[in-house]
GROMACS .gro file of C-alpha atoms in nm:
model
  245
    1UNK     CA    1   0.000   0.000   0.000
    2UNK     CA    2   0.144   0.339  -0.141
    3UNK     CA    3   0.185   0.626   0.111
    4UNK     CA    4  -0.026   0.934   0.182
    5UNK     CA    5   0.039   1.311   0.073
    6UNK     CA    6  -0.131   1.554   0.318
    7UNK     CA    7  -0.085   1.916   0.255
    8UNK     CA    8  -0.164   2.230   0.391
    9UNK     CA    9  -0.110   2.422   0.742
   10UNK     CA   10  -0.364   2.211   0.947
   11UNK     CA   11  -0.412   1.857   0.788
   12UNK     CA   12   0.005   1.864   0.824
   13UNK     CA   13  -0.026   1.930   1.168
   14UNK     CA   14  -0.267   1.761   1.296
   15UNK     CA   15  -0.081   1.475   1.114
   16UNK     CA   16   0.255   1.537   1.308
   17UNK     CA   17   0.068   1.597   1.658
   18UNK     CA   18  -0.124   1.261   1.630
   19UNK     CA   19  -0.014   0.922   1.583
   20UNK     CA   20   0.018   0.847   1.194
   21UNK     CA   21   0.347   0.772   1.090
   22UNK     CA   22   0.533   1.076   0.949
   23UNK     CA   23   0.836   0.953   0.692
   24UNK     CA   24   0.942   1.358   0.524
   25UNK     CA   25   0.819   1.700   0.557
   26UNK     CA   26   0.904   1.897   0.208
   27UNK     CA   27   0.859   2.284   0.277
   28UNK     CA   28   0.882   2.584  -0.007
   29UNK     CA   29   1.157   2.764   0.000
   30UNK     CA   30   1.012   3.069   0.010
   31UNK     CA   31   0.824   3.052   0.288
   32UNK     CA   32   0.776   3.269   0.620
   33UNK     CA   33   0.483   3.197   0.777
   34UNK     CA   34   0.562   3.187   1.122
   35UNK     CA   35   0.299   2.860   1.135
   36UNK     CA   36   0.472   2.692   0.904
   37UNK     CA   37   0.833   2.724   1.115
   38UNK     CA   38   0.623   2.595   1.426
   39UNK     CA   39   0.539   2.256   1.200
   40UNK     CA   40   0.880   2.260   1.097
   41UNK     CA   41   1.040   2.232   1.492
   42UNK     CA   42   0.738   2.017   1.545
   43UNK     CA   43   0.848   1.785   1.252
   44UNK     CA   44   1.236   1.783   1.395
   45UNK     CA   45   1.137   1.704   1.739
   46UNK     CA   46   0.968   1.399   1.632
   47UNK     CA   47   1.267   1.296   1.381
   48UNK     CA   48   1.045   1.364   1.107
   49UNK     CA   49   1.301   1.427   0.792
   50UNK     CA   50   1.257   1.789   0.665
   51UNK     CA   51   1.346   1.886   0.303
   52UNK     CA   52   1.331   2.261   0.129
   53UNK     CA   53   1.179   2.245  -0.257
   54UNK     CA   54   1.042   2.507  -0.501
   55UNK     CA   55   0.681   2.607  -0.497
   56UNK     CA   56   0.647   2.381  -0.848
   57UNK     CA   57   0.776   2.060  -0.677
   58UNK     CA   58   0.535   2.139  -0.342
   59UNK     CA   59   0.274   2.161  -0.647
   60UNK     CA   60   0.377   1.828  -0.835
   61UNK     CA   61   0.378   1.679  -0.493
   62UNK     CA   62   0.038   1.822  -0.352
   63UNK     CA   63  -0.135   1.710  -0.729
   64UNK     CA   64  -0.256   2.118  -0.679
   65UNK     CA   65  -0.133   2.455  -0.586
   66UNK     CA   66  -0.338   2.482  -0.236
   67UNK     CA   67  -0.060   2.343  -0.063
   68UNK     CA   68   0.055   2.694   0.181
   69UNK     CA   69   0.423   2.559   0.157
   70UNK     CA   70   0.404   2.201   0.303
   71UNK     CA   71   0.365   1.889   0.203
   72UNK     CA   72   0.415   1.554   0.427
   73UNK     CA   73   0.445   1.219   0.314
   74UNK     CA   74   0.263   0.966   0.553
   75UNK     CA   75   0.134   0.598   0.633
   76UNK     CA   76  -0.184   0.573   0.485
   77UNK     CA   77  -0.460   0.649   0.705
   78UNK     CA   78  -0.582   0.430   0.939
   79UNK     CA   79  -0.932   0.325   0.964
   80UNK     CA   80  -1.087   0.240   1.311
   81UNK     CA   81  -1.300  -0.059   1.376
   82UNK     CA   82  -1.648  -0.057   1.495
   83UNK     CA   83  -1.631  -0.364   1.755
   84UNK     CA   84  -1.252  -0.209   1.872
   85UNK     CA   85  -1.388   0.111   1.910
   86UNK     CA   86  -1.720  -0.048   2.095
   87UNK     CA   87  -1.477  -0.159   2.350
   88UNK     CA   88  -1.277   0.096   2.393
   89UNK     CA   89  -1.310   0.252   2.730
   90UNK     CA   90  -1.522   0.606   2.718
   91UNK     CA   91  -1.591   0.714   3.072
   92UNK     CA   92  -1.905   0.845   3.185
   93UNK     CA   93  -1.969   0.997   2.854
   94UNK     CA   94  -2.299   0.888   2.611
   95UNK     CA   95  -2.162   0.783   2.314
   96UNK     CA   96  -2.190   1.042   2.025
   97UNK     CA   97  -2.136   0.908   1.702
   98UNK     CA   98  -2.220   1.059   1.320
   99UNK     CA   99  -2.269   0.794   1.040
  100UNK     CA  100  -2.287   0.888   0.697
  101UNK     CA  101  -2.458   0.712   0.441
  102UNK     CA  102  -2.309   0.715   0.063
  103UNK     CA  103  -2.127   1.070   0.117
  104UNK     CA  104  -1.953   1.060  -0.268
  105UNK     CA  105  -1.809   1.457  -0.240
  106UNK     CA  106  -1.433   1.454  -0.022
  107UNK     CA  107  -1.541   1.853   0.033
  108UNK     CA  108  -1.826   1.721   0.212
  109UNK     CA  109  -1.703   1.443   0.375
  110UNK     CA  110  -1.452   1.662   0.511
  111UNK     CA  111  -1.620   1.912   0.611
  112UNK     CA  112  -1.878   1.657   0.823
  113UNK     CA  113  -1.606   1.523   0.968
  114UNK     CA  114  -1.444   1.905   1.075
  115UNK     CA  115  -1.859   1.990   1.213
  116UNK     CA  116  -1.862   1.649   1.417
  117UNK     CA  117  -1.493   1.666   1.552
  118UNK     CA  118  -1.591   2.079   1.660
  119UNK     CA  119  -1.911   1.930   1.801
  120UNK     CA  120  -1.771   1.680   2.004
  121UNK     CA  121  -1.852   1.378   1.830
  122UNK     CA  122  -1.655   1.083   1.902
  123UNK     CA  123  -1.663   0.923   1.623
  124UNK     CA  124  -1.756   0.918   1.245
  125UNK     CA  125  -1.900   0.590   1.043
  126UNK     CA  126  -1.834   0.576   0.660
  127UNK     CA  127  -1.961   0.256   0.456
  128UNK     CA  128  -1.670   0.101   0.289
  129UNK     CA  129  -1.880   0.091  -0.069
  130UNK     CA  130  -2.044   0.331  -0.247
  131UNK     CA  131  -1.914   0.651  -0.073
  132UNK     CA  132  -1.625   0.858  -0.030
  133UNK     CA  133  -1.317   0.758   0.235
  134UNK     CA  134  -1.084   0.917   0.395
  135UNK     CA  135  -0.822   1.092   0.089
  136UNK     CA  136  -0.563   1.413   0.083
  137UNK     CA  137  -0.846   1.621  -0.049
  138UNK     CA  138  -1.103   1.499   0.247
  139UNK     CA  139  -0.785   1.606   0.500
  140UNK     CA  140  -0.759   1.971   0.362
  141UNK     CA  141  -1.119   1.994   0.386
  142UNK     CA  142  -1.136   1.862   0.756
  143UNK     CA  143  -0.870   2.127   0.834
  144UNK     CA  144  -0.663   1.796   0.968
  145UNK     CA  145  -0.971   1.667   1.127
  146UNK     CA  146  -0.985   1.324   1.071
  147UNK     CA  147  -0.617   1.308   1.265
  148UNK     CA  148  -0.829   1.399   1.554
  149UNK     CA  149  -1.165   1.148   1.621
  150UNK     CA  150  -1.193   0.789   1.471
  151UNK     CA  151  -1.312   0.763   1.129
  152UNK     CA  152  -1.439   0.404   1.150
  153UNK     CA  153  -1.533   0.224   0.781
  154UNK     CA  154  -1.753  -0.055   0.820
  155UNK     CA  155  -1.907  -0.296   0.555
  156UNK     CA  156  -2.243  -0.310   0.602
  157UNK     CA  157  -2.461   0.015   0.780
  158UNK     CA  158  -2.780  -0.197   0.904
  159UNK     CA  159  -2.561  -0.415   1.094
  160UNK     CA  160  -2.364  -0.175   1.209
  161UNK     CA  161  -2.655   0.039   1.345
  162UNK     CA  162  -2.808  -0.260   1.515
  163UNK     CA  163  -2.474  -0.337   1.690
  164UNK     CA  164  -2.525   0.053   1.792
  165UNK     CA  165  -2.863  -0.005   1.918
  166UNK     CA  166  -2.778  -0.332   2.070
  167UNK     CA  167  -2.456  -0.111   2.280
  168UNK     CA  168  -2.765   0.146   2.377
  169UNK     CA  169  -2.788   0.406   2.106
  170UNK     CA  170  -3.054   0.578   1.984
  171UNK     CA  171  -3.038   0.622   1.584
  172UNK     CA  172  -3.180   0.944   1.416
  173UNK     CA  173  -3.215   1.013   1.070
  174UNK     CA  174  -3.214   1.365   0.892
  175UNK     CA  175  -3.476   1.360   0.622
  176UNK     CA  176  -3.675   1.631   0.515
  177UNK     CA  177  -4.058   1.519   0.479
  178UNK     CA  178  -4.025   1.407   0.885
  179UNK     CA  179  -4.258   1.506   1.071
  180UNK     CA  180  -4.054   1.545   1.400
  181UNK     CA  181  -3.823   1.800   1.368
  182UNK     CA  182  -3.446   1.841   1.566
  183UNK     CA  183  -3.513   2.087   1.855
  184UNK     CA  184  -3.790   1.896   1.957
  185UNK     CA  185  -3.602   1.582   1.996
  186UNK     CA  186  -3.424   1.439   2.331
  187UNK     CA  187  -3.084   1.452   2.150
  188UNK     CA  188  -2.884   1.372   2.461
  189UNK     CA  189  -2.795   1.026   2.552
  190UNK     CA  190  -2.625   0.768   2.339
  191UNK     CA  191  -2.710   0.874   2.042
  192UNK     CA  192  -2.612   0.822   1.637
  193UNK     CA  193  -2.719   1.085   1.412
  194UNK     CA  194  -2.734   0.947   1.056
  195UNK     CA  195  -2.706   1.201   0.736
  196UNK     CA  196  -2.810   1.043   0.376
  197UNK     CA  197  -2.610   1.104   0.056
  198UNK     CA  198  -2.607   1.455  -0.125
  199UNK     CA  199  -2.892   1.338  -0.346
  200UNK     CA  200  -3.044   1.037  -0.298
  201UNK     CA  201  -3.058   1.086   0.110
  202UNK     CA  202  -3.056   0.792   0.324
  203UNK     CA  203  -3.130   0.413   0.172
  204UNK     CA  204  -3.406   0.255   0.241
  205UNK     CA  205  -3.269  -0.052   0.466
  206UNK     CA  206  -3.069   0.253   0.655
  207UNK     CA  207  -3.376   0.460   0.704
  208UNK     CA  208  -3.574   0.160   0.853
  209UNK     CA  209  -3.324   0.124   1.092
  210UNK     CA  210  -3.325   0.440   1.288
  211UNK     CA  211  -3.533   0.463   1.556
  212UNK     CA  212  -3.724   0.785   1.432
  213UNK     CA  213  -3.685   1.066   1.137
  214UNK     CA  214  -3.571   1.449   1.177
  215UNK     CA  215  -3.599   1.731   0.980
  216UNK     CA  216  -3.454   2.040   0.970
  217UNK     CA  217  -3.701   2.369   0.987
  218UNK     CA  218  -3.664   2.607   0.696
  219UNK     CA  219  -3.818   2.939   0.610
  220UNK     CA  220  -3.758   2.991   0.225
  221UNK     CA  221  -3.490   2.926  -0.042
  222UNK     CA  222  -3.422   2.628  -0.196
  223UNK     CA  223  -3.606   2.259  -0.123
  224UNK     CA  224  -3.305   2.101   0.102
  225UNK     CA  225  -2.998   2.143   0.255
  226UNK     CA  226  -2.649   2.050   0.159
  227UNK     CA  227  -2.601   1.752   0.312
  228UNK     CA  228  -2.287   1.926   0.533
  229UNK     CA  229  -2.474   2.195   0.604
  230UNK     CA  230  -2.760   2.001   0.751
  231UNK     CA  231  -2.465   1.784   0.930
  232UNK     CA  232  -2.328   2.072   1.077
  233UNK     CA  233  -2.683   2.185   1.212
  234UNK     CA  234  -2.786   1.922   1.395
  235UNK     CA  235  -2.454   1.802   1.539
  236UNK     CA  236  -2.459   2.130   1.709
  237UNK     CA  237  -2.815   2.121   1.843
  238UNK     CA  238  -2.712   1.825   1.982
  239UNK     CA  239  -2.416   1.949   2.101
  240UNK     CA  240  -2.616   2.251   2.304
  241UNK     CA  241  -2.833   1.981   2.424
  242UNK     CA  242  -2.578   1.772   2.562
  243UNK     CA  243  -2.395   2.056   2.736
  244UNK     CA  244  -2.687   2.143   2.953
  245UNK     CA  245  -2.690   2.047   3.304
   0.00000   0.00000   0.00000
């Protein structure tokens, strides 16, 4: 299995301050950003190899210009598994968990996974088929994210919500038509909040499985939400829940 190019200020990192394996650090020459000489002591202090290039060879690198001056080559990333992460020990804390069924945009993907880390999620579910995983582009977007919570890829979504349900979740679906609608839910608890594809939503099998429907209140514009957007809304609602006494 081939290596991973991250790039950018925050998906580099994140990358260096967690545990992924960090082989060289390539930096533009050019470069004075003051964050990008902090990632470069943090890089030496872990023994991380640091090389100076040209802006081009940051851009061959990279695959794109968007780079900000670094580039790091990595292990590839590491999925979690459902069952490990199950027994993992948590505390006192409900479990708080986002799955996402058949995300296929990496700018979404990312940017669910930035909302859910920010909202104190801990954990994101991805389906191994039939969706976007975790790539360079889905890093960037996450603003290094995904270095930060589990991302944990499992084969089959019904199963793995009924192992959920079976470990004391509560499973909630976003879908428009619902009747029920996210600040009148009991959002605390162990809960998974599950967000369908950009346009097909949820699958059927997947919706069945949740315990109820929610929809998100709107007062004009367009039909629906982007399915990050509508991510982003109700992890926080359920974050403000779960903060009160």
């Amino acid at each position: 299995m081939s290596d991973d190019i991250l790039y950018g200020v925050n998906p580099v990192r994140e990358a260096l301050r967690g545990n992924r394996r960090a082989f060289e650090l390539f930096v533009q020459t050019s470069g004075s950003d003051h964050r990008i000489a902090k990632i470069v002591a943090l890089a030496e202090e872990k023994g991380v190899a640091v090389r100076r290039r040209e802006r081009s060879d940051l851009e061959r690198l990279a695959g794109n210009s968007h780079h900000q001056g670094l580039v790091l080559r990595v292990a590839p990333f590491a999925y979690t598994d459902l069952d490990d992460f199950l027994a993992a020990p948590t505390g006192d804390a409900p479990l708080f968990l986002l799955m996402l069924d058949g995300i296929q945009d990496p700018q979404n993907l990312g940017a669910l996974i930035r909302s859910a880390a920010c909202a104190g999620a801990q954990g994101v579910i991805i389906p191994k088929d039939r969706a976007c995983g975790v790539t360079p582009v889905v890093e960037k977007a996450s603003a290094g994210a995904v270095e930060t919570l589990p991302v944990i890829q499992v084969t089959n979504l019904v199963q793995a919500l009924e192992r959920l349900k079976h470990a004391g979740c509560w499973a909630y679906g976003l879908a428009g038509e619902a009747e029920k609608d996210i600040y009148q839910t009991d959002l605390r608890g162990n809960l998974v909040l599950v967000i369908g594809s950009e346009g097909e939503g949820m699958r059927p099998l997947v919706r069945k499985q949740c315990d109820g429907l929610l929809a998100i209140p709107q007062y004009g514009g367009v039909s629906s939400l982007n399915a990050s957007v509508a991510g982003g809304i109700v992890l926080f609602e359920a974050a403000r829940q779960r903060s009160r006494p």
